[in-house]
Each structure stands twice: as C-alpha cells, then as structure tokens.
C-alpha cells in the first residue's frame, strides 16, 4: 500500500517499518564466519599470524581444486612466504608470494591456466593468484596475495596473465606486514624481492567441505612417522 504525502498515517507507518527492519536485520557477519556460495575457505597459519582465504570454486574450478589438493595433502605445511614484491614508487602496494618454492618433492602435476578473461576474477586488493613460470600452464602451489589492485596481472590481448582464484577474507594486516618486511637478493624479475627472513607457513587447512587428498606419494615425509 502506498500512502499519499499528506496522509497523517505516513510518518507513523515509516516509524513502524524502520523498527521492523532494525529488529529483523541480522548482526553484521564476521569476515570469515561463513563461506559465500561457491566459495571454499582455507585458513593459513603463519609465524606472523593467521590468514583466511576464500577460494572461488565456481569461477576458477581447476585452480581452486589444485590449491585444495595441496592443502588437503599437507603439502603447504612447513613451507614459507618468501617474496615481497613492492611496487616502485608505492612500496605499500604490490604482492607477497609463498608456497612450496622449488621443493619438487611437494609438486603435483601442474594445472592449466584459467585466465581472468575466462573467470572474470580480477587482480584487485586482497586477490589470491597462482604464480607460474614462462609456461602459463606450469603453476603448482606457489601463490601470491595482492596488496592493492594490479591489472597488469590480468589477461589482456595475447597476454594470458595469471590465474586469480580467490581473495583474503581475514588477515590482510598480516599480508601487509609481510610485504613491508626487509627484502633483497634474488635475480631477474625477483631481484631485490626475496625476504631476508622468510615467514613460516606453518599449516594450511580447509574450513569448508570434505578434504580430498590427492593420493600421490609424499617424498618429503619419507622416514617420518606416517610418511610414504
């Protein structure tokens, strides 16, 4: 029912509607309390504090499944964040990189690139993305987290870019702290960007759904109890 502007009931009705809306409105959700539809959350515990990711299984299913395989296998446990790539002239922005590094014992078969032109997931602030070498289909389990938008990582024309597949929902203060940490060394595109003291990635665990281990051998655990 729509009341005319002159109706004496109009202010009273608005007051009732406002009261009803206030009583019916849910409390503001915590950033990592529930996953959005199609998203899978992963909690990463670092030596600097926890970071919670939300991975987009709907729009980037291959990349998300690959990352979750590393999580479910425990292949990220005991690795590091080892790179802080700060933007020239704007050092508070850039990205951090972590994962298995060059430890081939932890590698699973590489995942085909899902470019941003296909997924629609752009490299914005807090975006999680897969790193890869010269071959765009060579991503394993090294990943980046953006601080600030970086459209240069998106697909454009013949440039395939990188596979963005989620975002941080909690712990960006930890990400920014890692980005600001002392760095140096490195060669090529990583020159000056290797963390002097890599940040330990203690564990990674999915918070939603059922774990699906890959079943692949875990050679870095050979000789340890339960290793195979």
mmCIF file of C-alpha atoms in Angstrom:
data_model
loop_
_atom_site.group_PDB
_atom_site.id
_atom_site.type_symbol
_atom_site.label_atom_id
_atom_site.label_comp_id
_atom_site.label_asym_id
_atom_site.label_seq_id
_atom_site.Cartn_x
_atom_site.Cartn_y
_atom_site.Cartn_z
ATOM 1 C CA UNK A 1 0.000 0.000 0.000
ATOM 2 C CA UNK A 2 1.311 3.493 -0.909
ATOM 3 C CA UNK A 3 0.063 6.376 1.258
ATOM 4 C CA UNK A 4 -0.305 9.895 -0.161
ATOM 5 C CA UNK A 5 2.202 12.519 1.007
ATOM 6 C CA UNK A 6 -0.486 14.291 3.015
ATOM 7 C CA UNK A 7 -1.669 11.224 4.956
ATOM 8 C CA UNK A 8 -1.280 11.612 8.762
ATOM 9 C CA UNK A 9 -0.543 7.888 8.915
ATOM 10 C CA UNK A 10 2.566 8.188 6.745
ATOM 11 C CA UNK A 11 5.127 9.169 9.481
ATOM 12 C CA UNK A 12 3.683 6.523 11.802
ATOM 13 C CA UNK A 13 3.952 3.840 9.101
ATOM 14 C CA UNK A 14 7.574 4.795 8.313
ATOM 15 C CA UNK A 15 8.438 4.536 12.005
ATOM 16 C CA UNK A 16 6.919 1.060 12.186
ATOM 17 C CA UNK A 17 8.769 -0.064 9.041
ATOM 18 C CA UNK A 18 12.075 1.258 10.371
ATOM 19 C CA UNK A 19 11.556 -0.527 13.691
ATOM 20 C CA UNK A 20 10.675 -3.788 11.931
ATOM 21 C CA UNK A 21 13.706 -3.550 9.651
ATOM 22 C CA UNK A 22 16.020 -2.901 12.576
ATOM 23 C CA UNK A 23 14.691 -5.864 14.540
ATOM 24 C CA UNK A 24 14.805 -8.172 11.506
ATOM 25 C CA UNK A 25 18.280 -7.160 10.294
ATOM 26 C CA UNK A 26 20.937 -9.771 11.107
ATOM 27 C CA UNK A 27 24.009 -8.820 13.078
ATOM 28 C CA UNK A 28 26.996 -7.827 10.957
ATOM 29 C CA UNK A 29 28.751 -11.076 9.981
ATOM 30 C CA UNK A 30 32.351 -11.743 10.897
ATOM 31 C CA UNK A 31 34.627 -11.657 7.812
ATOM 32 C CA UNK A 32 35.399 -15.379 7.868
ATOM 33 C CA UNK A 33 32.352 -16.758 9.716
ATOM 34 C CA UNK A 34 30.563 -18.331 6.737
ATOM 35 C CA UNK A 35 31.537 -19.052 3.143
ATOM 36 C CA UNK A 36 29.713 -17.336 0.308
ATOM 37 C CA UNK A 37 28.025 -19.691 -2.188
ATOM 38 C CA UNK A 38 30.603 -21.366 -4.398
ATOM 39 C CA UNK A 39 33.496 -20.378 -2.140
ATOM 40 C CA UNK A 40 35.765 -22.612 -0.072
ATOM 41 C CA UNK A 41 37.677 -21.083 2.822
ATOM 42 C CA UNK A 42 41.231 -22.046 3.761
ATOM 43 C CA UNK A 43 42.951 -20.976 6.964
ATOM 44 C CA UNK A 44 46.698 -20.426 6.662
ATOM 45 C CA UNK A 45 48.625 -20.210 9.913
ATOM 46 C CA UNK A 46 51.873 -18.263 9.569
ATOM 47 C CA UNK A 47 54.553 -17.316 12.076
ATOM 48 C CA UNK A 48 53.131 -13.770 11.876
ATOM 49 C CA UNK A 49 49.501 -14.781 12.388
ATOM 50 C CA UNK A 50 46.563 -16.385 10.533
ATOM 51 C CA UNK A 51 45.253 -15.543 7.067
ATOM 52 C CA UNK A 52 41.886 -16.841 5.825
ATOM 53 C CA UNK A 53 41.297 -17.208 2.091
ATOM 54 C CA UNK A 54 38.028 -17.701 0.216
ATOM 55 C CA UNK A 55 38.618 -19.656 -2.998
ATOM 56 C CA UNK A 56 36.208 -19.347 -5.916
ATOM 57 C CA UNK A 57 35.386 -22.921 -6.889
ATOM 58 C CA UNK A 58 32.551 -21.723 -9.131
ATOM 59 C CA UNK A 59 34.507 -19.448 -11.463
ATOM 60 C CA UNK A 60 38.005 -20.944 -11.158
ATOM 61 C CA UNK A 61 37.315 -24.642 -10.508
ATOM 62 C CA UNK A 62 40.609 -26.085 -11.823
ATOM 63 C CA UNK A 63 42.828 -23.642 -9.949
ATOM 64 C CA UNK A 64 40.822 -23.974 -6.745
ATOM 65 C CA UNK A 65 40.839 -27.782 -6.897
ATOM 66 C CA UNK A 66 44.603 -27.748 -7.455
ATOM 67 C CA UNK A 67 45.239 -25.476 -4.469
ATOM 68 C CA UNK A 68 42.925 -27.513 -2.253
ATOM 69 C CA UNK A 69 44.803 -30.704 -3.204
ATOM 70 C CA UNK A 70 47.983 -29.148 -1.814
ATOM 71 C CA UNK A 71 46.092 -28.067 1.305
ATOM 72 C CA UNK A 72 44.420 -31.452 1.846
ATOM 73 C CA UNK A 73 47.713 -33.309 1.325
ATOM 74 C CA UNK A 74 49.554 -31.077 3.787
ATOM 75 C CA UNK A 75 51.980 -30.061 1.030
ATOM 76 C CA UNK A 76 51.915 -26.414 2.111
ATOM 77 C CA UNK A 77 52.588 -27.218 5.763
ATOM 78 C CA UNK A 78 56.103 -26.233 6.750
ATOM 79 C CA UNK A 79 56.733 -24.042 3.698
ATOM 80 C CA UNK A 80 57.192 -20.246 3.637
ATOM 81 C CA UNK A 81 56.204 -16.881 2.288
ATOM 82 C CA UNK A 82 59.499 -15.973 0.677
ATOM 83 C CA UNK A 83 58.883 -12.968 -1.587
ATOM 84 C CA UNK A 84 57.740 -9.380 -1.093
ATOM 85 C CA UNK A 85 57.289 -7.632 -4.448
ATOM 86 C CA UNK A 86 56.726 -3.976 -3.609
ATOM 87 C CA UNK A 87 55.636 -1.527 -6.293
ATOM 88 C CA UNK A 88 58.259 1.047 -7.258
ATOM 89 C CA UNK A 89 57.228 4.448 -6.005
ATOM 90 C CA UNK A 90 54.395 2.950 -3.920
ATOM 91 C CA UNK A 91 56.035 0.421 -1.587
ATOM 92 C CA UNK A 92 52.866 -0.144 0.427
ATOM 93 C CA UNK A 93 51.416 -1.895 -2.622
ATOM 94 C CA UNK A 94 52.467 -5.000 -4.516
ATOM 95 C CA UNK A 95 52.164 -8.671 -3.617
ATOM 96 C CA UNK A 96 53.629 -11.364 -1.431
ATOM 97 C CA UNK A 97 54.435 -14.851 -2.685
ATOM 98 C CA UNK A 98 54.630 -18.151 -0.860
ATOM 99 C CA UNK A 99 54.206 -21.876 -1.231
ATOM 100 C CA UNK A 100 56.442 -24.835 -1.970
ATOM 101 C CA UNK A 101 59.110 -22.760 -3.727
ATOM 102 C CA UNK A 102 61.420 -25.079 -5.676
ATOM 103 C CA UNK A 103 60.833 -28.141 -3.467
ATOM 104 C CA UNK A 104 59.956 -30.582 -6.252
ATOM 105 C CA UNK A 105 59.226 -33.283 -3.664
ATOM 106 C CA UNK A 106 55.975 -31.473 -2.917
ATOM 107 C CA UNK A 107 54.914 -30.854 -6.514
ATOM 108 C CA UNK A 108 51.716 -32.224 -8.002
ATOM 109 C CA UNK A 109 51.140 -32.166 -11.776
ATOM 110 C CA UNK A 110 50.839 -28.536 -12.972
ATOM 111 C CA UNK A 111 47.408 -27.053 -13.509
ATOM 112 C CA UNK A 112 46.237 -25.466 -16.805
ATOM 113 C CA UNK A 113 45.879 -21.688 -16.636
ATOM 114 C CA UNK A 114 42.407 -20.259 -16.041
ATOM 115 C CA UNK A 115 42.912 -16.665 -17.268
ATOM 116 C CA UNK A 116 40.999 -13.748 -15.817
ATOM 117 C CA UNK A 117 39.333 -13.248 -19.210
ATOM 118 C CA UNK A 118 37.605 -16.593 -18.650
ATOM 119 C CA UNK A 119 36.931 -16.488 -14.915
ATOM 120 C CA UNK A 120 36.100 -12.799 -14.552
ATOM 121 C CA UNK A 121 38.156 -12.677 -11.328
ATOM 122 C CA UNK A 122 40.411 -9.625 -11.470
ATOM 123 C CA UNK A 123 43.596 -8.857 -9.581
ATOM 124 C CA UNK A 124 42.206 -6.431 -7.030
ATOM 125 C CA UNK A 125 43.275 -5.737 -3.448
ATOM 126 C CA UNK A 126 43.479 -8.991 -1.413
ATOM 127 C CA UNK A 127 43.292 -11.223 -4.512
ATOM 128 C CA UNK A 128 44.849 -14.692 -4.329
ATOM 129 C CA UNK A 129 46.519 -15.821 -7.563
ATOM 130 C CA UNK A 130 48.751 -18.643 -8.805
ATOM 131 C CA UNK A 131 52.356 -17.999 -9.773
ATOM 132 C CA UNK A 132 53.806 -19.664 -12.874
ATOM 133 C CA UNK A 133 56.974 -19.638 -14.943
ATOM 134 C CA UNK A 134 57.408 -18.850 -18.629
ATOM 135 C CA UNK A 135 54.918 -21.608 -19.420
ATOM 136 C CA UNK A 136 51.499 -20.279 -18.320
ATOM 137 C CA UNK A 137 50.339 -23.859 -17.711
ATOM 138 C CA UNK A 138 53.125 -24.572 -15.210
ATOM 139 C CA UNK A 139 51.503 -23.459 -11.929
ATOM 140 C CA UNK A 140 51.953 -25.809 -8.979
ATOM 141 C CA UNK A 141 51.488 -24.453 -5.445
ATOM 142 C CA UNK A 142 53.297 -21.126 -5.382
ATOM 143 C CA UNK A 143 50.759 -18.350 -4.965
ATOM 144 C CA UNK A 144 50.538 -14.611 -4.462
ATOM 145 C CA UNK A 145 48.347 -12.262 -2.451
ATOM 146 C CA UNK A 146 47.890 -8.737 -3.812
ATOM 147 C CA UNK A 147 48.014 -5.542 -1.789
ATOM 148 C CA UNK A 148 46.215 -3.055 -3.978
ATOM 149 C CA UNK A 149 44.882 -3.677 -7.485
ATOM 150 C CA UNK A 150 47.302 -4.895 -10.171
ATOM 151 C CA UNK A 151 45.600 -5.076 -13.589
ATOM 152 C CA UNK A 152 48.956 -5.953 -15.182
ATOM 153 C CA UNK A 153 48.439 -9.475 -13.843
ATOM 154 C CA UNK A 154 45.111 -9.823 -15.682
ATOM 155 C CA UNK A 155 44.758 -11.320 -19.138
ATOM 156 C CA UNK A 156 44.782 -8.736 -21.913
ATOM 157 C CA UNK A 157 45.023 -9.438 -25.627
ATOM 158 C CA UNK A 158 47.710 -12.034 -26.265
ATOM 159 C CA UNK A 159 48.993 -11.721 -22.701
ATOM 160 C CA UNK A 160 47.452 -14.536 -20.662
ATOM 161 C CA UNK A 161 48.382 -13.156 -17.253
ATOM 162 C CA UNK A 162 47.850 -15.176 -14.097
ATOM 163 C CA UNK A 163 45.024 -17.208 -12.578
ATOM 164 C CA UNK A 164 43.249 -15.248 -9.848
ATOM 165 C CA UNK A 165 41.074 -17.648 -7.884
ATOM 166 C CA UNK A 166 40.028 -16.102 -4.586
ATOM 167 C CA UNK A 167 40.590 -13.390 -2.026
ATOM 168 C CA UNK A 168 41.576 -12.804 1.580
ATOM 169 C CA UNK A 169 38.641 -12.518 3.990
ATOM 170 C CA UNK A 170 40.703 -12.167 7.162
ATOM 171 C CA UNK A 171 44.322 -11.352 7.870
ATOM 172 C CA UNK A 172 45.216 -8.607 5.394
ATOM 173 C CA UNK A 173 47.093 -6.917 8.241
ATOM 174 C CA UNK A 174 49.405 -9.959 8.227
ATOM 175 C CA UNK A 175 49.778 -9.738 4.438
ATOM 176 C CA UNK A 176 50.724 -6.065 4.629
ATOM 177 C CA UNK A 177 53.212 -6.806 7.413
ATOM 178 C CA UNK A 178 54.910 -9.459 5.264
ATOM 179 C CA UNK A 179 55.006 -7.085 2.273
ATOM 180 C CA UNK A 180 56.771 -4.465 4.409
ATOM 181 C CA UNK A 181 59.425 -6.875 5.741
ATOM 182 C CA UNK A 182 63.091 -6.442 4.692
ATOM 183 C CA UNK A 183 63.891 -7.994 1.314
ATOM 184 C CA UNK A 184 66.828 -8.283 -1.050
ATOM 185 C CA UNK A 185 68.769 -10.742 -3.180
ATOM 186 C CA UNK A 186 67.023 -12.635 -5.935
ATOM 187 C CA UNK A 187 67.611 -12.490 -9.674
ATOM 188 C CA UNK A 188 65.660 -11.471 -12.745
ATOM 189 C CA UNK A 189 62.096 -10.412 -12.002
ATOM 190 C CA UNK A 190 62.618 -11.324 -8.330
ATOM 191 C CA UNK A 191 65.695 -9.130 -7.873
ATOM 192 C CA UNK A 192 65.571 -7.362 -4.522
ATOM 193 C CA UNK A 193 62.336 -9.104 -3.550
ATOM 194 C CA UNK A 194 63.384 -12.176 -1.530
ATOM 195 C CA UNK A 195 62.513 -11.873 2.148
ATOM 196 C CA UNK A 196 65.590 -11.694 4.334
ATOM 197 C CA UNK A 197 63.699 -13.731 6.923
ATOM 198 C CA UNK A 198 61.044 -15.851 5.172
ATOM 199 C CA UNK A 199 57.772 -16.090 7.059
ATOM 200 C CA UNK A 200 56.938 -19.635 8.057
ATOM 201 C CA UNK A 201 53.744 -21.089 6.610
ATOM 202 C CA UNK A 202 53.058 -23.431 9.494
ATOM 203 C CA UNK A 203 49.875 -25.069 8.225
ATOM 204 C CA UNK A 204 47.005 -24.714 5.758
ATOM 205 C CA UNK A 205 43.606 -26.270 6.378
ATOM 206 C CA UNK A 206 40.289 -26.055 4.559
ATOM 207 C CA UNK A 207 37.402 -24.772 6.653
ATOM 208 C CA UNK A 208 34.588 -25.911 4.356
ATOM 209 C CA UNK A 209 33.672 -29.221 2.747
ATOM 210 C CA UNK A 210 35.447 -32.543 2.981
ATOM 211 C CA UNK A 211 39.186 -32.935 2.446
ATOM 212 C CA UNK A 212 40.124 -34.752 -0.765
ATOM 213 C CA UNK A 213 43.764 -35.876 -0.563
ATOM 214 C CA UNK A 214 45.398 -36.467 -3.936
ATOM 215 C CA UNK A 215 46.720 -39.898 -3.047
ATOM 216 C CA UNK A 216 50.124 -39.014 -4.508
ATOM 217 C CA UNK A 217 53.285 -40.034 -2.697
ATOM 218 C CA UNK A 218 54.739 -37.562 -0.177
ATOM 219 C CA UNK A 219 58.507 -37.969 -0.549
ATOM 220 C CA UNK A 220 59.373 -35.063 1.772
ATOM 221 C CA UNK A 221 57.835 -37.136 4.606
ATOM 222 C CA UNK A 222 59.774 -40.326 3.881
ATOM 223 C CA UNK A 223 61.469 -41.537 7.017
ATOM 224 C CA UNK A 224 58.995 -39.724 9.266
ATOM 225 C CA UNK A 225 56.152 -41.460 11.137
ATOM 226 C CA UNK A 226 53.207 -41.739 8.752
ATOM 227 C CA UNK A 227 55.256 -40.670 5.736
ATOM 228 C CA UNK A 228 55.006 -42.535 2.456
#
